[in-house]
Short mmCIF file of C-alpha atoms and ligand atoms in Angstrom, two decimals:
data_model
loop_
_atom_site.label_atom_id
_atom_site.label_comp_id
_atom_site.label_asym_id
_atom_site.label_seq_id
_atom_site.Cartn_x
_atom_site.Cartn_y
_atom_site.Cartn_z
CA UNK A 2 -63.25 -35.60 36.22
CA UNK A 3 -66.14 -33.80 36.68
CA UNK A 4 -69.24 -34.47 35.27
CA UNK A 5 -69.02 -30.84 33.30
CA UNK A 6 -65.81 -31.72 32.35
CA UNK A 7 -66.96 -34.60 30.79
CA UNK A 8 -69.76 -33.57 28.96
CA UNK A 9 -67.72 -31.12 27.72
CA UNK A 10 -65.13 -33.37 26.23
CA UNK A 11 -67.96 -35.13 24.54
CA UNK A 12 -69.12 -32.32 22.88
CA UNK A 13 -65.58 -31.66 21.45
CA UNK A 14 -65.17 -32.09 17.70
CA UNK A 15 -62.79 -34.48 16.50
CA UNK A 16 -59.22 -33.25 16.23
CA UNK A 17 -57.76 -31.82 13.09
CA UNK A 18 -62.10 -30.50 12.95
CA UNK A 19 -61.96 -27.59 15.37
CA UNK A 20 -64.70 -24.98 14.47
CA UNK A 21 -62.85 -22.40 12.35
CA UNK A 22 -64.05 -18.70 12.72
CA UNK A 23 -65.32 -17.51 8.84
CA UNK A 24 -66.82 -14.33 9.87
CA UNK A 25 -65.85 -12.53 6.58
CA UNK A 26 -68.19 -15.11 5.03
CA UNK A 27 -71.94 -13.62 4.52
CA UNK A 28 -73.69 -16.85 2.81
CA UNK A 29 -77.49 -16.19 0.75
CA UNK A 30 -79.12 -19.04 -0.11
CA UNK A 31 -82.76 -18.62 -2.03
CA UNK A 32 -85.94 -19.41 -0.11
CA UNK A 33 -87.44 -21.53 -3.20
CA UNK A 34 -88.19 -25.15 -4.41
CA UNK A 35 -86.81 -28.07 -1.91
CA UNK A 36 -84.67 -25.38 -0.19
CA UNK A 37 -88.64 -25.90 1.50
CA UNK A 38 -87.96 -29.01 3.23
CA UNK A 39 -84.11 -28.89 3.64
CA UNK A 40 -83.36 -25.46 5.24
CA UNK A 41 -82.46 -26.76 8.59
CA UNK A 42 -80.20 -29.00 6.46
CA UNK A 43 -78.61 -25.62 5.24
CA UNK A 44 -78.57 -23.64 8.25
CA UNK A 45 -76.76 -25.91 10.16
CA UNK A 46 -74.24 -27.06 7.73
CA UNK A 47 -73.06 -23.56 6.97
CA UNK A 48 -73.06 -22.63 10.88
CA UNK A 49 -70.83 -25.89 11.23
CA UNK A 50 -68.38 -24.51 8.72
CA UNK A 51 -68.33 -21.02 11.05
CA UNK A 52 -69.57 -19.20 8.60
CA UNK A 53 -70.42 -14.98 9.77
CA UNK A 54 -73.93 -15.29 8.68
CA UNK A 55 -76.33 -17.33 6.60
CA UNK A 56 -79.67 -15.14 4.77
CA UNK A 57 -82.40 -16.57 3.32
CA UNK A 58 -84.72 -14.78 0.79
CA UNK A 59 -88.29 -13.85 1.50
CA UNK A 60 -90.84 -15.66 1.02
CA UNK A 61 -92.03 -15.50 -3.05
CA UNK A 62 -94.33 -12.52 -3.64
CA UNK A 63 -95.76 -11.11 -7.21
CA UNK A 64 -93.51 -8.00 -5.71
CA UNK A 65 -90.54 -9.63 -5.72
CA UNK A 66 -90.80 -10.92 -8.80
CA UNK A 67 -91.59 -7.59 -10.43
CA UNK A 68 -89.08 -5.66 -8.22
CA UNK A 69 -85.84 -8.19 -8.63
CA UNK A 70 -86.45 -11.11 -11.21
CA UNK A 71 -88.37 -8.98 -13.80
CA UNK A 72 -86.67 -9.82 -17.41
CA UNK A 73 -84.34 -12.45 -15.74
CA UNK A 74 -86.14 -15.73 -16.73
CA UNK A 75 -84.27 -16.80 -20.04
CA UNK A 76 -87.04 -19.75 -20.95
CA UNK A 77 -91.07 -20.60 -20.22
CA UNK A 78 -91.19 -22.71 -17.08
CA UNK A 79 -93.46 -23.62 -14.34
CA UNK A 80 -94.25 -20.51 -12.10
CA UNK A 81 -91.94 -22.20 -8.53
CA UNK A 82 -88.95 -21.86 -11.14
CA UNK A 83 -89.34 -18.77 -12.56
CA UNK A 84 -89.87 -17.53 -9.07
CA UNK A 85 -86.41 -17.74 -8.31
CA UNK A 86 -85.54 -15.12 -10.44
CA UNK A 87 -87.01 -12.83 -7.71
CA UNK A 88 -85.42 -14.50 -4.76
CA UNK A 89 -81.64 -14.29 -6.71
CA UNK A 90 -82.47 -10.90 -7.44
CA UNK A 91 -83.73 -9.77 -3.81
CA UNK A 92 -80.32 -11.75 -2.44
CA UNK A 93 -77.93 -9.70 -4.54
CA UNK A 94 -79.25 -6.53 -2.90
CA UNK A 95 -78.45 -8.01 0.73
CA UNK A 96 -74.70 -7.77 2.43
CA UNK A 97 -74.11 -11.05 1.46
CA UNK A 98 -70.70 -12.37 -0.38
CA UNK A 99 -71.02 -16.06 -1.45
CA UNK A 100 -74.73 -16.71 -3.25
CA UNK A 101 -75.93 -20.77 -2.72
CA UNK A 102 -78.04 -21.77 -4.91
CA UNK A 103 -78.11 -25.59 -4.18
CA UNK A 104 -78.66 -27.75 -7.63
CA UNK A 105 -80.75 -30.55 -5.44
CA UNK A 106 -80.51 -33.86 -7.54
CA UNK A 107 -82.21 -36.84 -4.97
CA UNK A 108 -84.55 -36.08 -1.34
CA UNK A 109 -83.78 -37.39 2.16
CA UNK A 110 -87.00 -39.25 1.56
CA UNK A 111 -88.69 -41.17 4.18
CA UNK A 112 -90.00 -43.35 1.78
CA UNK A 113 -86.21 -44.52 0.83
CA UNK A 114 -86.21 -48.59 0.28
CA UNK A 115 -89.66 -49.07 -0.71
CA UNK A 116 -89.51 -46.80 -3.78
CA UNK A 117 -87.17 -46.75 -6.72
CA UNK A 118 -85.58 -43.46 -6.37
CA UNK A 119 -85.84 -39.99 -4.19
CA UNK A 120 -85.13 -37.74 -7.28
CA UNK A 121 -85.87 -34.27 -7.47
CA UNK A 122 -88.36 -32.52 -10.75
CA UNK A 123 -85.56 -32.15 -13.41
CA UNK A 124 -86.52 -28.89 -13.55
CA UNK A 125 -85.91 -28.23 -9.86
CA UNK A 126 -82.21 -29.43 -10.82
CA UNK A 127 -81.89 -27.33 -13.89
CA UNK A 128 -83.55 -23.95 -12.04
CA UNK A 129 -80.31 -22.79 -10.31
CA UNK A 130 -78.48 -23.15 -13.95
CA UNK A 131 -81.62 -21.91 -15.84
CA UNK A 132 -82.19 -18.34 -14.06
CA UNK A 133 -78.59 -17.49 -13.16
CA UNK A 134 -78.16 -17.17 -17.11
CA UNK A 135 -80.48 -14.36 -16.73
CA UNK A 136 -78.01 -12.61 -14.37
CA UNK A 137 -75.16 -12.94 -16.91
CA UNK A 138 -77.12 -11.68 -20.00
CA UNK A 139 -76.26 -8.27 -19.74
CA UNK A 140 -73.34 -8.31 -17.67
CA UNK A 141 -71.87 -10.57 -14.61
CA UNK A 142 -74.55 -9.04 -12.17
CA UNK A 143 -72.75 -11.20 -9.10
CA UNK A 144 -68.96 -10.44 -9.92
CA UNK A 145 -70.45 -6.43 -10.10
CA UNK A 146 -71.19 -7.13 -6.28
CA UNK A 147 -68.56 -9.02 -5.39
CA UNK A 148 -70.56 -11.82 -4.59
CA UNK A 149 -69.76 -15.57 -5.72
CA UNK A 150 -72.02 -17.70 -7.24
CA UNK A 151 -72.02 -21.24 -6.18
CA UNK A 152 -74.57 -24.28 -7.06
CA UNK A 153 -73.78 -27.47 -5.70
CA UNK A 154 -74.90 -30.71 -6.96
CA UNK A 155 -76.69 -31.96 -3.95
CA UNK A 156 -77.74 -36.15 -4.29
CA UNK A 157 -79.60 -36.03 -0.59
CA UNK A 158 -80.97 -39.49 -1.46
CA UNK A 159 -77.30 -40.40 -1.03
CA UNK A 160 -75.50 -38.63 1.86
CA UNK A 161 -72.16 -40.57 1.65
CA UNK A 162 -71.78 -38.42 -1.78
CA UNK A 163 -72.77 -35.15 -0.29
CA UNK A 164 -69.45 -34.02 1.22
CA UNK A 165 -67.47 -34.50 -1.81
CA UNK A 166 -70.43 -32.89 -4.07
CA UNK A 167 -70.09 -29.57 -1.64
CA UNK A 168 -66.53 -30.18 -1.16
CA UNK A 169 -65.88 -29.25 -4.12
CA UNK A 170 -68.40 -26.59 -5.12
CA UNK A 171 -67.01 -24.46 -2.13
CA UNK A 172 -63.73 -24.47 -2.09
CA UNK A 173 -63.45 -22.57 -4.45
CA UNK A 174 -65.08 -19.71 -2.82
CA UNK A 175 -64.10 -20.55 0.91
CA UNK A 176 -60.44 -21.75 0.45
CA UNK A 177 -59.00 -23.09 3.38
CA UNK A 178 -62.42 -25.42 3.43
CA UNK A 179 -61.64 -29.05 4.19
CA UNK A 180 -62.72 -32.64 3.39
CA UNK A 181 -63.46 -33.20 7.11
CA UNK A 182 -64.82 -30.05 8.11
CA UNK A 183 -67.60 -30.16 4.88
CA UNK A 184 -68.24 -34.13 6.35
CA UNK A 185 -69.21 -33.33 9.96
CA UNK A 186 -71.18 -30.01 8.67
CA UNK A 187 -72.92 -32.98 6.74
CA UNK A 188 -73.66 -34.82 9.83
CA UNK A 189 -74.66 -31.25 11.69
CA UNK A 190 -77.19 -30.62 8.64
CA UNK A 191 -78.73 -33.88 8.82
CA UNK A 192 -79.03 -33.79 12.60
CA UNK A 193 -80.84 -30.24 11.98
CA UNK A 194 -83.02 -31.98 9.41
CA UNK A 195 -83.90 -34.84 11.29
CA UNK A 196 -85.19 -32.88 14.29
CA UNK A 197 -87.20 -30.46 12.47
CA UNK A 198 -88.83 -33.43 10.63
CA UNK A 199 -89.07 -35.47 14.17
CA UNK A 200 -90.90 -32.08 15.66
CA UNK A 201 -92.99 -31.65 12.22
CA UNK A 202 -94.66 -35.23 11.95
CA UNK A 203 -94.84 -35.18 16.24
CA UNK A 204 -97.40 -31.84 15.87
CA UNK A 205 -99.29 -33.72 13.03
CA UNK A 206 -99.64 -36.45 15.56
CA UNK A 207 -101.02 -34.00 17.86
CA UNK A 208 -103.32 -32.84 15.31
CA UNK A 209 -104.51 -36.32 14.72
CA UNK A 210 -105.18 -37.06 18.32
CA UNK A 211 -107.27 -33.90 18.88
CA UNK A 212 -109.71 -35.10 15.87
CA UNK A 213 -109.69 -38.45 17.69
CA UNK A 214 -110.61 -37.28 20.71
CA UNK A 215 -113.31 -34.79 19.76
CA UNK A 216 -114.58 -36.40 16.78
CA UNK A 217 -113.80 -33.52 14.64
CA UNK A 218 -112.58 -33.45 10.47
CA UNK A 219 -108.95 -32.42 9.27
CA UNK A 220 -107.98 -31.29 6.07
CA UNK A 221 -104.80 -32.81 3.97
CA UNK A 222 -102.95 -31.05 1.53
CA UNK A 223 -101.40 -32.40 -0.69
CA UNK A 224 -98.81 -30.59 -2.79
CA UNK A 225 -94.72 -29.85 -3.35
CA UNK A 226 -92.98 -28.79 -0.25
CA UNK A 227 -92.97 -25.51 -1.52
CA UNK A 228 -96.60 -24.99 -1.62
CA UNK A 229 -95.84 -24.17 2.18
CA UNK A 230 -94.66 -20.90 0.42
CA UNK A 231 -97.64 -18.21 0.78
CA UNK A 232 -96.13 -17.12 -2.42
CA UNK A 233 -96.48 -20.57 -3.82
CA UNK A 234 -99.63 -22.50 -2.43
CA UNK A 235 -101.70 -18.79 -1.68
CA UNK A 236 -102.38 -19.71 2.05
CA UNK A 237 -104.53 -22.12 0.94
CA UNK A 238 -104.44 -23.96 4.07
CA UNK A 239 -104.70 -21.25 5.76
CA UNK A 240 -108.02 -20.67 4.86
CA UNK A 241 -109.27 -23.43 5.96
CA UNK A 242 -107.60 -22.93 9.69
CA UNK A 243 -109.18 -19.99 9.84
CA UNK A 244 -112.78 -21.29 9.34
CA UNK A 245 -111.79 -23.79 12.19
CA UNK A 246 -110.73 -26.88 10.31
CA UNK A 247 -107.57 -28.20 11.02
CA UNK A 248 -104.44 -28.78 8.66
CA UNK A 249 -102.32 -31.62 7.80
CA UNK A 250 -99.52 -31.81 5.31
CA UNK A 251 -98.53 -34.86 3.35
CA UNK A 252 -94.75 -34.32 3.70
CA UNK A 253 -94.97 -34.58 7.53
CA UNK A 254 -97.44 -36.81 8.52
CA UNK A 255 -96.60 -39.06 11.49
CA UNK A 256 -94.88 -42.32 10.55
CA UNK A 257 -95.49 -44.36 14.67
CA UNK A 258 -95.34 -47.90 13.69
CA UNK A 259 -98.36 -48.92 15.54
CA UNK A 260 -100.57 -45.77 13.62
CA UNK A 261 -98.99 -47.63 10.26
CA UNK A 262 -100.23 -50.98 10.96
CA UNK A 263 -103.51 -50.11 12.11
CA UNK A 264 -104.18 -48.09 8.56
CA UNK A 265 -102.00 -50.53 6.76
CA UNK A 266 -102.02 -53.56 8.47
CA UNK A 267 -104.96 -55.88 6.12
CA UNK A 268 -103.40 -54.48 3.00
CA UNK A 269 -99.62 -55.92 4.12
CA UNK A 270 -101.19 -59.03 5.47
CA UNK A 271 -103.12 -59.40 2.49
CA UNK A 272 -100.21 -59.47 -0.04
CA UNK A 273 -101.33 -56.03 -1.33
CA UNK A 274 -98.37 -54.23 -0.36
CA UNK A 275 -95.25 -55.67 1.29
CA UNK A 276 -94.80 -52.76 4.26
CA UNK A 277 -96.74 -49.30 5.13
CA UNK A 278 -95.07 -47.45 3.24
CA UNK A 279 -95.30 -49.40 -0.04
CA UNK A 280 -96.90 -47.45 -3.20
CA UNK A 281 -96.64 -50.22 -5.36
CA UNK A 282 -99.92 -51.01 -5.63
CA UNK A 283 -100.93 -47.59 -6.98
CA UNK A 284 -97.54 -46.22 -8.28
CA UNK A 285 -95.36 -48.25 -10.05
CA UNK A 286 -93.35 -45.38 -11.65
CA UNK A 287 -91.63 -43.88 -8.35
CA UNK A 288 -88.81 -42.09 -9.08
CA UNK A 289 -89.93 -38.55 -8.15
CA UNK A 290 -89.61 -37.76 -4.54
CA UNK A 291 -92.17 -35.25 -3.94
CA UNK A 292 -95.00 -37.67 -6.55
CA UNK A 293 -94.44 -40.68 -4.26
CA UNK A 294 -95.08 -38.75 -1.30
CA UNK A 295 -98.22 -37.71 -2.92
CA UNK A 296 -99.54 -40.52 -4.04
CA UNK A 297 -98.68 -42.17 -0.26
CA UNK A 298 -99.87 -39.24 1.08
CA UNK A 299 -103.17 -39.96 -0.89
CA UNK A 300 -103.31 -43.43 0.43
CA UNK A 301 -103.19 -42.47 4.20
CA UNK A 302 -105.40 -39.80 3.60
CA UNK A 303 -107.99 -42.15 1.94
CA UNK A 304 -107.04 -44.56 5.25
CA UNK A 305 -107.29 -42.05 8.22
CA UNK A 306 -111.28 -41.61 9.36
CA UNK A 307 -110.38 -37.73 10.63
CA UNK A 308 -108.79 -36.77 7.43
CA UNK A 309 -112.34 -36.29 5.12
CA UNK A 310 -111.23 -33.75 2.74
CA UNK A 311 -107.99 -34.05 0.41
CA UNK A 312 -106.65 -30.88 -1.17
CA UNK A 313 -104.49 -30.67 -3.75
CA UNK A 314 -102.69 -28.04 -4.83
CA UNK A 315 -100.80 -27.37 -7.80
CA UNK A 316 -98.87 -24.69 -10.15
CA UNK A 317 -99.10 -23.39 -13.44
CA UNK A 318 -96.91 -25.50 -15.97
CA UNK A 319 -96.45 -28.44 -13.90
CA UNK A 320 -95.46 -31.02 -15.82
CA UNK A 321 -94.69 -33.40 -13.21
CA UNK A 322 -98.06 -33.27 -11.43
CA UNK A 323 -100.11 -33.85 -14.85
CA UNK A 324 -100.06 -37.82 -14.19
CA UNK A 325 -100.84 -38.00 -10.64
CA UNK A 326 -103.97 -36.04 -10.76
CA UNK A 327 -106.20 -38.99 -11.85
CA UNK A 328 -104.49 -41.65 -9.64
CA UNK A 329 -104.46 -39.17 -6.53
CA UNK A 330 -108.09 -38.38 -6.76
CA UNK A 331 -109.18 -42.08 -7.57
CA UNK A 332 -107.64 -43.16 -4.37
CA UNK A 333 -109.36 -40.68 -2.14
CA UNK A 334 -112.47 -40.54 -3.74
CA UNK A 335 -112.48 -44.40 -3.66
CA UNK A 336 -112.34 -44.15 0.15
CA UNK A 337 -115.55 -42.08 0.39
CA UNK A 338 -113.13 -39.27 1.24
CA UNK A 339 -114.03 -35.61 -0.41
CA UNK A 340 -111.50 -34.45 -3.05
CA UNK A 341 -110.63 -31.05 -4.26
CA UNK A 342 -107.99 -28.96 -6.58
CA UNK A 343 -106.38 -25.38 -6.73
CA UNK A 344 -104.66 -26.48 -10.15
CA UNK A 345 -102.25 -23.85 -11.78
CA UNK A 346 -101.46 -21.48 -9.32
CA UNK A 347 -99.16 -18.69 -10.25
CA UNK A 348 -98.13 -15.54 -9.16
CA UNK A 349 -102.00 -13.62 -8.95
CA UNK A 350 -103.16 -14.89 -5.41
CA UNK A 351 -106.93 -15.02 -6.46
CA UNK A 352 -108.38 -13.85 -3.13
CA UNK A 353 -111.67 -13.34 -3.80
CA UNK A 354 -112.10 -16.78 -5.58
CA UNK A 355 -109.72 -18.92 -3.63
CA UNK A 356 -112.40 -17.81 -0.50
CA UNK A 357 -115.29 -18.46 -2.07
CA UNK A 358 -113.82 -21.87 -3.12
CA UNK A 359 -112.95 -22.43 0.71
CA UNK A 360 -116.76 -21.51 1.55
CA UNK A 361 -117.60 -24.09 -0.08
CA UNK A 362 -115.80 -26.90 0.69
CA UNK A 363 -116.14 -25.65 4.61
CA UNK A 364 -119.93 -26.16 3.54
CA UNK A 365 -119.50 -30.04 2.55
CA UNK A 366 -117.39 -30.43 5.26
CA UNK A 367 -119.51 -29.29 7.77
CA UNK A 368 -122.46 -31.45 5.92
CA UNK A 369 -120.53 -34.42 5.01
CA UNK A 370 -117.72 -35.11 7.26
CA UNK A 371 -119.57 -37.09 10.41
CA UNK A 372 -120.93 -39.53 7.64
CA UNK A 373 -117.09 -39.76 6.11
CA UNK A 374 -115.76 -40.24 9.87
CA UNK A 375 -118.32 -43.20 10.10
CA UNK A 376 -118.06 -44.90 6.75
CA UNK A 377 -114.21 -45.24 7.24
CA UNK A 378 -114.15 -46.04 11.04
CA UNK A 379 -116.06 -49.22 10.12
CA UNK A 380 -113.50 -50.31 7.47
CA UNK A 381 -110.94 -50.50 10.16
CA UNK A 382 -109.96 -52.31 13.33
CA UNK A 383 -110.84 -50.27 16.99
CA UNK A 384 -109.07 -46.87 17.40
CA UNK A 385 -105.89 -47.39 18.82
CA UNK A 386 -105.33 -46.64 22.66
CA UNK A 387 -102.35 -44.40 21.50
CA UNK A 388 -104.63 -42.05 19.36
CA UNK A 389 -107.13 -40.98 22.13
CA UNK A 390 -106.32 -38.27 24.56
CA UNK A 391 -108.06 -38.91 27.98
S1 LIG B 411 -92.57 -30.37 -9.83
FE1 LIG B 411 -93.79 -29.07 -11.15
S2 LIG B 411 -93.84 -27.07 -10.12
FE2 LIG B 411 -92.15 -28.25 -9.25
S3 LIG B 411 -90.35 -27.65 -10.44
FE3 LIG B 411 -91.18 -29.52 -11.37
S4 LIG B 411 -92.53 -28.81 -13.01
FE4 LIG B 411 -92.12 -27.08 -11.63
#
């Protein structure tokens, strides 16, 4: 056999699981909430089951919202939910026939084991259910189109439940759908998801290294995934990139055992915490996915010397944030490490202030951050070999 051959026959799906050709199938799936942080997940899943084509909305704009979702929000909410009234709206003018609007119940958090629960914001759960009733109001605005709506309970914080879950929201719409095909798409989507994470937390590490190196400040955000949405979070981060400072997100910071132990390593050996990633200490309540990666993101940014300012960021009506912001800002600022908030953001990107705001905090960072760099340096052992680029 040659060694083709073989490589070949590895790649071959399992029998009974050959690749069936669903062409006719034109998948839409809305660009909103923890969609941010699982669309690999999605992409490859849906490519696994040989779907024709899989489109995601835009990104969340005040003009979408007017243009698509306008009058389609059937109750007050925080601004991320309503905004999927716009991205459901912009999808049912695109040649799509089957409309996935995942009803995302747990996280594939890395922080699984040493927290109680992954769970999503119960109104993250409740959105898909929540704005699709404004589609139905005045008439079934998906059967007009032909296009089938379909929100699948998805418990990520338990993937041996996953294939059933989507199991048996699609078949309905894709009928000759199997058990085993919907299993290895599984597998497929967390391979996706796993690599884009991998790739994610390897550029932070980059990042890390450079401020190492050069003796230079970062910036972390911290925030929901979907802050990453210009929409969302208003390029916040951007800002600060382009004034020269560089960016580091909570949700993707790098996890290399021997970076872990040299932040965390007096607090596990001290009886503080029992591992790295342990919150315990600060957060006893940690059910919410997205709040314990916060409040852990907090911690390593009130750890790392390179990291000197923390920014939060946060959306109008967010109920879930309203607890963390003491506890967040008590554990940076306790570190000597500069804290600041963009609290309820909506859909007016504030331009003019949001700048200024960035100015400003470029101004203490600039003033402040060599001291910061110092101060927390001391409090540790000797930089790691692995975190300086020769
Ligand atoms: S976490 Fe906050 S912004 Fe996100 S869906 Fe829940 S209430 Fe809304």
């Amino acid at each position: 056999m040659s060694f083709l051959t073989s490589l070949t026959l590895l790649k071959r799906r399992p029998s009974g699981t050959e690749r069936k050709s669903r062409e006719w199938v034109k998948v839409g799936i809305p660009r909103f909430l923890n969609v941010w942080g699982t669309a690999p997940f999605w992409t490859a899943f849906f490519q696994s089951l040989g779907v024709g084509k899989v489109v995601f909305s835009s990104e969340t704009s005040e003009e979408q919202y007017r243009t698509y979702g306008k009058g389609r929000v059937t109750m007050d909410s925080c601004y991320p939910v309503k905004a999927l009234a716009g991205h459901i709206g912009e999808l049912l003018h695109k040649d799509i026939n089957l409309l996935v609007v995942p009803m995302i119940y747990s996280l594939p958090s890395f922080l699984k084991g040493y927290v109680q629960d992954t769970l999503s914001c119960t109104r993250v759960m409740m959105a898909p259910e929540n704005i699709k009733a404004g589609f139905l109001r005045e008439g079934d605005e998906f059967a007009k189109r032909g296009i089938r709506y379909v929100s699948p309970f998805v418990p990520f914080g338990e993937p041996e439940l996953l294939p059933l879950y989507l199991y048996r929201a699609l078949r309905s719409a894709i009928e000759d759908i199997t058990m085993e095909e919907v299993k290895l798409a599984v597998e497929e989507g967390f391979k996706a998801l796993r690599e884009f994470d991998r790739k994610a937390r390897e550029l932070s590490l980059k990042i890390i290294r450079w401020c190492t190196t050069n003796n230079r400040p970062a910036v972390l955000i911290l925030a929901r995934p979907y802050h990453m949405d210009p929409g969302i979070g208003h390029e916040i981060d951007a800002e600060f990139q382009l004034l020269g400072y560089p960016v580091l997100w909570y949700n993707y910071l790098p996890l290399e055992d021997w970076l872990l132990n040299w932040l965390f390593g007096k607090d596990v050996e001290e009886g503080r915490i029992r591992h790295p990633l342990d919150i315990s200490d600060v957060w006893t309540s940690s059910y919410s996915s997205n709040t314990n990666e916060i409040i852990w993101g907090a911690k390593f940014g009130s750890r790392l010397p390179w990291i000197t300012a923390v920014i939060r960021l946060s959306s109008y009506e967010c109920g879930m944030d309203q607890p963390t912001f003491t506890p967040v800002q008590r554990i940076v600022e306790s570190s000597g490490t500069m804290f600041f908030k963009f609290g309820e953001l909506d859909e007016t990107k504030p331009s003019g202030s949001v700048r200024i705001r960035v100015e400003t905090i470029a101004y203490y960072l600039q003033q402040y951050s060599q001291k910061i760099i110092e101060a927390k340096l001391k409090r540790l052992p000797p930089v790691p070999h692995q975190l300086v680029v020769y």
